[in-house]
Amino acid sequence: MSKDGNMLAIAERLHAELAQARDLLEGVRIAEALLFASAEPLAEDEIAARLPAGVSVERVMEEMVRAYSGRGVNCVCIAGRWALRTAHDLSDVLVREVQEPRKLSRAAMETLAIIAYHQPVTRAEIEEIRGVSTSKGTLDTLIETGWVRLRGRRRSPGRPVTYGTTPNFLDHFGLEQIDDLPGLEELKGAGFIEGRIPPGMSIPSPSDAEHLREDEEPLDDSDLFMPLPIEGDDGDAGDHEEEDEDDAQDPPARGG
């Protein structure tokens, strides 16, 4: 190839690389605008649909993570979706600017922890683990917060409802996936478990996957629009512990 031919090939390659760099930069700007304007985390396919043709959404998000690392706002992946979030180390600075939300009762926190670690789980299974009855008000409160959802019904007598966590639960607690929940040693180090861990004790393997397990079946259409008859609800409030009674006094309204 002649010298002029070589120069032409180099010029064409540089032109193509510059065009790719411009498209990538434009893709990053578009992704930044989408995440900034969105009230909810966005899936990669939602971002990819707005990018210039031929621009890799994976490259764009890599650039977003790099560009926002070390800044007051970070680009993070939460449950497979992307969002702009305040840097964790600045939480103490911002806490004074945030209105303190209503605190959950001890019963609600215990129930939420059991659902998170044992999902999919039924109300009867929650009560067996806690050792006390659980009111519908407690479960309604967790559902109204957007942290717990009705998954389906167990393929067993009575077809009890199964519960699981939501992407909002992961978002609120800063988890990318449910497997990021702390394990035994982390819980002990944080002071939630005291003394020696009994031999054979282990953390269950929860699943917040959208698809149902083999022992679950889909909810009926009527389940989505009416209050659900929850298994074990015999109306005897005397068996509920004090925290659950407090939750049950003024449960959030749900359908029907």
PDB file of C-alpha atoms in Angstrom:
ATOM      1  CA  MET A   1       0.000   0.000   0.000  1.00  0.00           C
ATOM      2  CA  SER A   2       1.304   3.468  -0.870  1.00  0.00           C
ATOM      3  CA  LYS A   3       2.129   6.116   1.689  1.00  0.00           C
ATOM      4  CA  ASP A   4      -1.000   8.045   0.715  1.00  0.00           C
ATOM      5  CA  GLY A   5      -3.057   4.857   1.169  1.00  0.00           C
ATOM      6  CA  ASN A   6      -1.647   4.316   4.646  1.00  0.00           C
ATOM      7  CA  MET A   7      -2.421   7.884   5.647  1.00  0.00           C
ATOM      8  CA  LEU A   8      -5.964   7.541   4.343  1.00  0.00           C
ATOM      9  CA  ALA A   9      -6.510   4.313   6.302  1.00  0.00           C
ATOM     10  CA  ILE A  10      -5.176   5.918   9.486  1.00  0.00           C
ATOM     11  CA  ALA A  11      -7.392   8.959   8.986  1.00  0.00           C
ATOM     12  CA  GLU A  12     -10.465   6.770   8.462  1.00  0.00           C
ATOM     13  CA  ARG A  13      -9.684   4.745  11.585  1.00  0.00           C
ATOM     14  CA  LEU A  14      -9.216   7.891  13.665  1.00  0.00           C
ATOM     15  CA  HIS A  15     -12.457   9.287  12.287  1.00  0.00           C
ATOM     16  CA  ALA A  16     -14.309   6.087  13.241  1.00  0.00           C
ATOM     17  CA  GLU A  17     -12.810   6.079  16.755  1.00  0.00           C
ATOM     18  CA  LEU A  18     -13.730   9.719  17.270  1.00  0.00           C
ATOM     19  CA  ALA A  19     -17.287   8.990  16.128  1.00  0.00           C
ATOM     20  CA  GLN A  20     -17.527   6.079  18.589  1.00  0.00           C
ATOM     21  CA  ALA A  21     -16.167   8.278  21.398  1.00  0.00           C
ATOM     22  CA  ARG A  22     -18.715  10.994  20.586  1.00  0.00           C
ATOM     23  CA  ASP A  23     -21.554   8.449  20.542  1.00  0.00           C
ATOM     24  CA  LEU A  24     -20.394   6.995  23.881  1.00  0.00           C
ATOM     25  CA  LEU A  25     -20.190  10.466  25.429  1.00  0.00           C
ATOM     26  CA  GLU A  26     -23.683  11.249  24.139  1.00  0.00           C
ATOM     27  CA  GLY A  27     -24.903   7.921  25.537  1.00  0.00           C
ATOM     28  CA  VAL A  28     -23.504   8.774  28.979  1.00  0.00           C
ATOM     29  CA  ARG A  29     -25.242  12.170  28.873  1.00  0.00           C
ATOM     30  CA  ILE A  30     -28.540  10.506  27.928  1.00  0.00           C
ATOM     31  CA  ALA A  31     -28.227   7.864  30.679  1.00  0.00           C
ATOM     32  CA  GLU A  32     -27.380  10.567  33.205  1.00  0.00           C
ATOM     33  CA  ALA A  33     -30.470  12.567  32.224  1.00  0.00           C
ATOM     34  CA  LEU A  34     -32.710   9.476  32.364  1.00  0.00           C
ATOM     35  CA  LEU A  35     -31.530   8.438  35.835  1.00  0.00           C
ATOM     36  CA  PHE A  36     -31.752  11.987  37.150  1.00  0.00           C
ATOM     37  CA  ALA A  37     -35.342  12.413  35.906  1.00  0.00           C
ATOM     38  CA  SER A  38     -36.617   8.963  36.905  1.00  0.00           C
ATOM     39  CA  ALA A  39     -38.355   8.463  40.246  1.00  0.00           C
ATOM     40  CA  GLU A  40     -37.546   4.734  40.131  1.00  0.00           C
ATOM     41  CA  PRO A  41     -34.386   2.743  39.254  1.00  0.00           C
ATOM     42  CA  LEU A  42     -34.202   1.898  35.531  1.00  0.00           C
ATOM     43  CA  ALA A  43     -33.440  -1.446  33.886  1.00  0.00           C
ATOM     44  CA  GLU A  44     -30.647  -1.588  31.303  1.00  0.00           C
ATOM     45  CA  ASP A  45     -33.086  -2.277  28.462  1.00  0.00           C
ATOM     46  CA  GLU A  46     -35.011   0.893  29.385  1.00  0.00           C
ATOM     47  CA  ILE A  47     -31.780   2.899  29.121  1.00  0.00           C
ATOM     48  CA  ALA A  48     -30.593   1.089  25.970  1.00  0.00           C
ATOM     49  CA  ALA A  49     -33.827   2.003  24.138  1.00  0.00           C
ATOM     50  CA  ARG A  50     -32.856   5.719  24.332  1.00  0.00           C
ATOM     51  CA  LEU A  51     -29.170   5.394  23.387  1.00  0.00           C
ATOM     52  CA  PRO A  52     -27.716   6.143  19.922  1.00  0.00           C
ATOM     53  CA  ALA A  53     -27.634   3.147  17.573  1.00  0.00           C
ATOM     54  CA  GLY A  54     -24.647   0.885  18.142  1.00  0.00           C
ATOM     55  CA  VAL A  55     -23.780   2.254  21.582  1.00  0.00           C
ATOM     56  CA  SER A  56     -23.290  -0.459  24.220  1.00  0.00           C
ATOM     57  CA  VAL A  57     -25.387   0.117  27.339  1.00  0.00           C
ATOM     58  CA  GLU A  58     -22.807  -1.891  29.321  1.00  0.00           C
ATOM     59  CA  ARG A  59     -20.046   0.553  28.258  1.00  0.00           C
ATOM     60  CA  VAL A  60     -22.275   3.509  29.051  1.00  0.00           C
ATOM     61  CA  MET A  61     -23.036   2.273  32.569  1.00  0.00           C
ATOM     62  CA  GLU A  62     -19.359   1.467  33.173  1.00  0.00           C
ATOM     63  CA  GLU A  63     -18.564   5.077  32.300  1.00  0.00           C
ATOM     64  CA  MET A  64     -21.360   6.301  34.542  1.00  0.00           C
ATOM     65  CA  VAL A  65     -20.028   4.307  37.502  1.00  0.00           C
ATOM     66  CA  ARG A  66     -16.500   5.582  36.832  1.00  0.00           C
ATOM     67  CA  ALA A  67     -17.585   9.197  36.386  1.00  0.00           C
ATOM     68  CA  TYR A  68     -19.618   9.257  39.603  1.00  0.00           C
ATOM     69  CA  SER A  69     -17.226   7.271  41.807  1.00  0.00           C
ATOM     70  CA  GLY A  70     -15.889   9.369  44.655  1.00  0.00           C
ATOM     71  CA  ARG A  71     -18.548  12.051  44.163  1.00  0.00           C
ATOM     72  CA  GLY A  72     -21.425  13.040  46.421  1.00  0.00           C
ATOM     73  CA  VAL A  73     -23.810  11.112  44.169  1.00  0.00           C
ATOM     74  CA  ASN A  74     -22.964   7.611  42.921  1.00  0.00           C
ATOM     75  CA  CYS A  75     -24.335   5.557  40.036  1.00  0.00           C
ATOM     76  CA  VAL A  76     -25.326   2.201  41.550  1.00  0.00           C
ATOM     77  CA  CYS A  77     -26.996  -1.028  40.471  1.00  0.00           C
ATOM     78  CA  ILE A  78     -29.901  -2.091  42.716  1.00  0.00           C
ATOM     79  CA  ALA A  79     -31.648  -5.412  42.075  1.00  0.00           C
ATOM     80  CA  GLY A  80     -30.513  -5.326  38.444  1.00  0.00           C
ATOM     81  CA  ARG A  81     -31.642  -1.705  37.944  1.00  0.00           C
ATOM     82  CA  TRP A  82     -29.637   1.527  37.835  1.00  0.00           C
ATOM     83  CA  ALA A  83     -30.116   4.671  39.900  1.00  0.00           C
ATOM     84  CA  LEU A  84     -28.325   7.758  41.197  1.00  0.00           C
ATOM     85  CA  ARG A  85     -27.963   7.590  44.965  1.00  0.00           C
ATOM     86  CA  THR A  86     -26.329   9.749  47.619  1.00  0.00           C
ATOM     87  CA  ALA A  87     -22.913   8.429  48.658  1.00  0.00           C
ATOM     88  CA  HIS A  88     -23.201   6.290  51.785  1.00  0.00           C
ATOM     89  CA  ASP A  89     -20.471   8.181  53.636  1.00  0.00           C
ATOM     90  CA  LEU A  90     -22.513  11.394  53.411  1.00  0.00           C
ATOM     91  CA  SER A  91     -25.616  10.000  55.109  1.00  0.00           C
ATOM     92  CA  ASP A  92     -24.747  11.696  58.416  1.00  0.00           C
ATOM     93  CA  VAL A  93     -24.534  15.068  56.665  1.00  0.00           C
ATOM     94  CA  LEU A  94     -27.970  14.709  55.088  1.00  0.00           C
ATOM     95  CA  VAL A  95     -29.859  13.091  57.947  1.00  0.00           C
ATOM     96  CA  ARG A  96     -30.860  16.493  59.372  1.00  0.00           C
ATOM     97  CA  GLU A  97     -32.505  17.405  56.071  1.00  0.00           C
ATOM     98  CA  VAL A  98     -34.697  14.294  55.949  1.00  0.00           C
ATOM     99  CA  GLN A  99     -37.995  14.061  57.795  1.00  0.00           C
ATOM    100  CA  GLU A 100     -37.879  11.104  60.158  1.00  0.00           C
ATOM    101  CA  PRO A 101     -40.320   8.420  58.944  1.00  0.00           C
ATOM    102  CA  ARG A 102     -42.683   6.509  61.204  1.00  0.00           C
ATOM    103  CA  LYS A 103     -40.778   3.776  62.999  1.00  0.00           C
ATOM    104  CA  LEU A 104     -41.910   0.190  62.631  1.00  0.00           C
ATOM    105  CA  SER A 105     -42.859  -1.704  65.774  1.00  0.00           C
ATOM    106  CA  ARG A 106     -40.647  -4.492  67.080  1.00  0.00           C
ATOM    107  CA  ALA A 107     -43.182  -7.019  65.814  1.00  0.00           C
ATOM    108  CA  ALA A 108     -43.053  -5.526  62.319  1.00  0.00           C
ATOM    109  CA  MET A 109     -39.236  -5.509  62.282  1.00  0.00           C
ATOM    110  CA  GLU A 110     -39.105  -9.136  63.425  1.00  0.00           C
ATOM    111  CA  THR A 111     -41.657 -10.123  60.791  1.00  0.00           C
ATOM    112  CA  LEU A 112     -39.759  -8.239  58.062  1.00  0.00           C
ATOM    113  CA  ALA A 113     -36.493  -9.965  59.016  1.00  0.00           C
ATOM    114  CA  ILE A 114     -38.141 -13.388  58.914  1.00  0.00           C
ATOM    115  CA  ILE A 115     -39.687 -12.700  55.508  1.00  0.00           C
ATOM    116  CA  ALA A 116     -36.360 -11.418  54.144  1.00  0.00           C
ATOM    117  CA  TYR A 117     -34.357 -14.455  55.281  1.00  0.00           C
ATOM    118  CA  HIS A 118     -36.986 -17.192  54.807  1.00  0.00           C
ATOM    119  CA  GLN A 119     -38.921 -16.049  51.717  1.00  0.00           C
ATOM    120  CA  PRO A 120     -41.109 -17.337  50.254  1.00  0.00           C
ATOM    121  CA  VAL A 121     -42.778 -17.821  53.634  1.00  0.00           C
ATOM    122  CA  THR A 122     -46.377 -18.121  54.890  1.00  0.00           C
ATOM    123  CA  ARG A 123     -47.920 -16.430  57.917  1.00  0.00           C
ATOM    124  CA  ALA A 124     -48.039 -19.747  59.782  1.00  0.00           C
ATOM    125  CA  GLU A 125     -44.306 -20.240  59.163  1.00  0.00           C
ATOM    126  CA  ILE A 126     -43.605 -16.687  60.380  1.00  0.00           C
ATOM    127  CA  GLU A 127     -45.537 -17.410  63.578  1.00  0.00           C
ATOM    128  CA  GLU A 128     -43.685 -20.699  64.090  1.00  0.00           C
ATOM    129  CA  ILE A 129     -40.329 -18.934  63.842  1.00  0.00           C
ATOM    130  CA  ARG A 130     -41.341 -15.986  66.061  1.00  0.00           C
ATOM    131  CA  GLY A 131     -43.160 -18.195  68.565  1.00  0.00           C
ATOM    132  CA  VAL A 132     -46.155 -15.833  68.748  1.00  0.00           C
ATOM    133  CA  SER A 133     -49.180 -14.993  66.630  1.00  0.00           C
ATOM    134  CA  THR A 134     -48.805 -12.299  63.977  1.00  0.00           C
ATOM    135  CA  SER A 135     -51.688  -9.932  63.232  1.00  0.00           C
ATOM    136  CA  LYS A 136     -52.805  -9.028  59.726  1.00  0.00           C
ATOM    137  CA  GLY A 137     -52.144  -5.398  60.692  1.00  0.00           C
ATOM    138  CA  THR A 138     -48.408  -6.104  60.946  1.00  0.00           C
ATOM    139  CA  LEU A 139     -48.291  -7.694  57.502  1.00  0.00           C
ATOM    140  CA  ASP A 140     -50.487  -4.956  56.023  1.00  0.00           C
ATOM    141  CA  THR A 141     -48.103  -2.315  57.383  1.00  0.00           C
ATOM    142  CA  LEU A 142     -45.119  -3.997  55.699  1.00  0.00           C
ATOM    143  CA  ILE A 143     -47.013  -4.308  52.427  1.00  0.00           C
ATOM    144  CA  GLU A 144     -48.033  -0.634  52.559  1.00  0.00           C
ATOM    145  CA  THR A 145     -44.387   0.407  53.025  1.00  0.00           C
ATOM    146  CA  GLY A 146     -43.624  -1.313  49.718  1.00  0.00           C
ATOM    147  CA  TRP A 147     -41.071  -3.664  51.289  1.00  0.00           C
ATOM    148  CA  VAL A 148     -43.174  -6.847  51.296  1.00  0.00           C
ATOM    149  CA  ARG A 149     -45.380  -8.323  48.573  1.00  0.00           C
ATOM    150  CA  LEU A 150     -47.817 -11.182  48.161  1.00  0.00           C
ATOM    151  CA  ARG A 151     -46.004 -13.777  46.036  1.00  0.00           C
ATOM    152  CA  GLY A 152     -48.547 -16.555  45.537  1.00  0.00           C
ATOM    153  CA  ARG A 153     -50.181 -19.410  47.424  1.00  0.00           C
ATOM    154  CA  ARG A 154     -48.512 -22.512  48.828  1.00  0.00           C
ATOM    155  CA  ARG A 155     -49.514 -25.802  47.228  1.00  0.00           C
ATOM    156  CA  SER A 156     -50.714 -27.241  50.528  1.00  0.00           C
ATOM    157  CA  PRO A 157     -54.028 -27.611  52.395  1.00  0.00           C
ATOM    158  CA  GLY A 158     -55.700 -24.234  52.784  1.00  0.00           C
ATOM    159  CA  ARG A 159     -53.509 -22.684  50.050  1.00  0.00           C
ATOM    160  CA  PRO A 160     -51.857 -20.171  52.427  1.00  0.00           C
ATOM    161  CA  VAL A 161     -50.465 -16.931  50.981  1.00  0.00           C
ATOM    162  CA  THR A 162     -46.685 -16.694  50.575  1.00  0.00           C
ATOM    163  CA  TYR A 163     -44.792 -13.457  51.241  1.00  0.00           C
ATOM    164  CA  GLY A 164     -41.524 -12.069  49.879  1.00  0.00           C
ATOM    165  CA  THR A 165     -39.575  -8.805  49.698  1.00  0.00           C
ATOM    166  CA  THR A 166     -39.620  -6.241  46.883  1.00  0.00           C
ATOM    167  CA  PRO A 167     -36.977  -4.258  44.939  1.00  0.00           C
ATOM    168  CA  ASN A 168     -37.929  -1.306  47.185  1.00  0.00           C
ATOM    169  CA  PHE A 169     -36.691  -3.347  50.168  1.00  0.00           C
ATOM    170  CA  LEU A 170     -33.298  -3.795  48.472  1.00  0.00           C
ATOM    171  CA  ASP A 171     -33.208  -0.113  47.515  1.00  0.00           C
ATOM    172  CA  HIS A 172     -34.020   1.125  51.024  1.00  0.00           C
ATOM    173  CA  PHE A 173     -31.405  -1.070  52.721  1.00  0.00           C
ATOM    174  CA  GLY A 174     -28.732  -0.529  50.049  1.00  0.00           C
ATOM    175  CA  LEU A 175     -28.612  -4.135  48.813  1.00  0.00           C
ATOM    176  CA  GLU A 176     -27.885  -5.071  45.198  1.00  0.00           C
ATOM    177  CA  GLN A 177     -29.475  -8.498  45.612  1.00  0.00           C
ATOM    178  CA  ILE A 178     -31.085 -10.532  48.380  1.00  0.00           C
ATOM    179  CA  ASP A 179     -27.908 -12.646  48.723  1.00  0.00           C
ATOM    180  CA  ASP A 180     -26.192  -9.515  50.117  1.00  0.00           C
ATOM    181  CA  LEU A 181     -28.094  -9.861  53.414  1.00  0.00           C
ATOM    182  CA  PRO A 182     -25.588 -10.198  56.289  1.00  0.00           C
ATOM    183  CA  GLY A 183     -24.562 -13.724  57.309  1.00  0.00           C
ATOM    184  CA  LEU A 184     -24.064 -15.219  60.749  1.00  0.00           C
ATOM    185  CA  GLU A 185     -20.619 -13.759  61.385  1.00  0.00           C
ATOM    186  CA  GLU A 186     -21.707 -10.301  60.224  1.00  0.00           C
ATOM    187  CA  LEU A 187     -24.789 -10.408  62.443  1.00  0.00           C
ATOM    188  CA  LYS A 188     -22.671 -11.481  65.404  1.00  0.00           C
ATOM    189  CA  GLY A 189     -20.117  -8.749  64.705  1.00  0.00           C
ATOM    190  CA  ALA A 190     -22.905  -6.155  64.651  1.00  0.00           C
ATOM    191  CA  GLY A 191     -24.161  -7.332  68.038  1.00  0.00           C
ATOM    192  CA  PHE A 192     -27.393  -8.946  66.860  1.00  0.00           C
ATOM    193  CA  ILE A 193     -26.234 -12.380  68.022  1.00  0.00           C
ATOM    194  CA  GLU A 194     -24.591 -12.775  71.412  1.00  0.00           C
ATOM    195  CA  GLY A 195     -22.514 -15.650  72.717  1.00  0.00           C
ATOM    196  CA  ARG A 196     -21.290 -18.632  70.731  1.00  0.00           C
ATOM    197  CA  ILE A 197     -23.153 -19.708  67.616  1.00  0.00           C
ATOM    198  CA  PRO A 198     -24.684 -23.183  68.169  1.00  0.00           C
ATOM    199  CA  PRO A 199     -23.173 -25.967  66.001  1.00  0.00           C
ATOM    200  CA  GLY A 200     -25.143 -26.541  62.821  1.00  0.00           C
ATOM    201  CA  MET A 201     -26.832 -23.142  62.942  1.00  0.00           C
ATOM    202  CA  SER A 202     -27.022 -21.577  59.483  1.00  0.00           C
ATOM    203  CA  ILE A 203     -28.690 -18.768  57.568  1.00  0.00           C
ATOM    204  CA  PRO A 204     -31.411 -19.955  55.128  1.00  0.00           C
ATOM    205  CA  SER A 205     -31.178 -19.231  51.399  1.00  0.00           C
ATOM    206  CA  PRO A 206     -33.986 -16.776  50.583  1.00  0.00           C
ATOM    207  CA  SER A 207     -35.316 -16.230  47.062  1.00  0.00           C
ATOM    208  CA  ASP A 208     -36.985 -13.000  45.903  1.00  0.00           C
ATOM    209  CA  ALA A 209     -37.151 -14.158  42.275  1.00  0.00           C
ATOM    210  CA  GLU A 210     -40.248 -13.136  40.347  1.00  0.00           C
ATOM    211  CA  HIS A 211     -40.972 -16.713  39.255  1.00  0.00           C
ATOM    212  CA  LEU A 212     -42.740 -18.937  41.757  1.00  0.00           C
ATOM    213  CA  ARG A 213     -41.207 -22.043  43.291  1.00  0.00           C
ATOM    214  CA  GLU A 214     -42.552 -25.526  42.591  1.00  0.00           C
ATOM    215  CA  ASP A 215     -44.504 -25.498  45.869  1.00  0.00           C
ATOM    216  CA  GLU A 216     -46.205 -22.181  44.991  1.00  0.00           C
ATOM    217  CA  GLU A 217     -49.058 -21.346  42.641  1.00  0.00           C
ATOM    218  CA  PRO A 218     -50.171 -17.942  41.289  1.00  0.00           C
ATOM    219  CA  LEU A 219     -52.571 -15.712  43.168  1.00  0.00           C
ATOM    220  CA  ASP A 220     -56.181 -15.685  41.982  1.00  0.00           C
ATOM    221  CA  ASP A 221     -57.411 -12.568  40.169  1.00  0.00           C
ATOM    222  CA  SER A 222     -59.697 -11.841  43.111  1.00  0.00           C
ATOM    223  CA  ASP A 223     -56.680 -11.818  45.458  1.00  0.00           C
ATOM    224  CA  LEU A 224     -55.484  -8.577  43.868  1.00  0.00           C
ATOM    225  CA  PHE A 225     -58.658  -6.630  44.589  1.00  0.00           C
ATOM    226  CA  MET A 226     -60.004  -7.939  47.918  1.00  0.00           C
ATOM    227  CA  PRO A 227     -58.651  -8.388  51.436  1.00  0.00           C
ATOM    228  CA  LEU A 228     -57.078 -11.828  51.650  1.00  0.00           C
ATOM    229  CA  PRO A 229     -58.300 -14.429  54.138  1.00  0.00           C
ATOM    230  CA  ILE A 230     -54.955 -15.206  55.769  1.00  0.00           C
ATOM    231  CA  GLU A 231     -54.432 -18.674  57.161  1.00  0.00           C
ATOM    232  CA  GLY A 232     -54.677 -19.099  60.928  1.00  0.00           C
ATOM    233  CA  ASP A 233     -56.749 -15.917  61.416  1.00  0.00           C
ATOM    234  CA  ASP A 234     -59.332 -17.068  63.931  1.00  0.00           C
ATOM    235  CA  GLY A 235     -60.067 -13.562  65.206  1.00  0.00           C
ATOM    236  CA  ASP A 236     -58.690 -14.310  68.676  1.00  0.00           C
ATOM    237  CA  ALA A 237     -56.650 -11.174  69.385  1.00  0.00           C
ATOM    238  CA  GLY A 238     -55.870 -12.435  72.871  1.00  0.00           C
ATOM    239  CA  ASP A 239     -53.131 -14.651  71.458  1.00  0.00           C
ATOM    240  CA  HIS A 240     -51.323 -11.694  69.835  1.00  0.00           C
ATOM    241  CA  GLU A 241     -48.389 -10.134  71.580  1.00  0.00           C
ATOM    242  CA  GLU A 242     -48.597  -6.480  72.573  1.00  0.00           C
ATOM    243  CA  GLU A 243     -46.668  -5.107  69.567  1.00  0.00           C
ATOM    244  CA  ASP A 244     -48.909  -6.966  67.128  1.00  0.00           C
ATOM    245  CA  GLU A 245     -52.022  -5.654  68.831  1.00  0.00           C
ATOM    246  CA  ASP A 246     -50.697  -2.113  68.383  1.00  0.00           C
ATOM    247  CA  ASP A 247     -50.206  -2.748  64.668  1.00  0.00           C
ATOM    248  CA  ALA A 248     -53.671  -4.243  64.345  1.00  0.00           C
ATOM    249  CA  GLN A 249     -55.476  -1.285  65.928  1.00  0.00           C
ATOM    250  CA  ASP A 250     -55.143   0.974  62.895  1.00  0.00           C
ATOM    251  CA  PRO A 251     -54.016  -1.064  59.883  1.00  0.00           C
ATOM    252  CA  PRO A 252     -53.585   0.709  56.523  1.00  0.00           C
ATOM    253  CA  ALA A 253     -56.575   0.365  54.192  1.00  0.00           C
ATOM    254  CA  ARG A 254     -56.170  -2.253  51.490  1.00  0.00           C
ATOM    255  CA  GLY A 255     -58.722  -2.804  48.754  1.00  0.00           C
ATOM    256  CA  GLY A 256     -62.359  -4.017  49.066  1.00  0.00           C
TER     257      GLY A 256
END
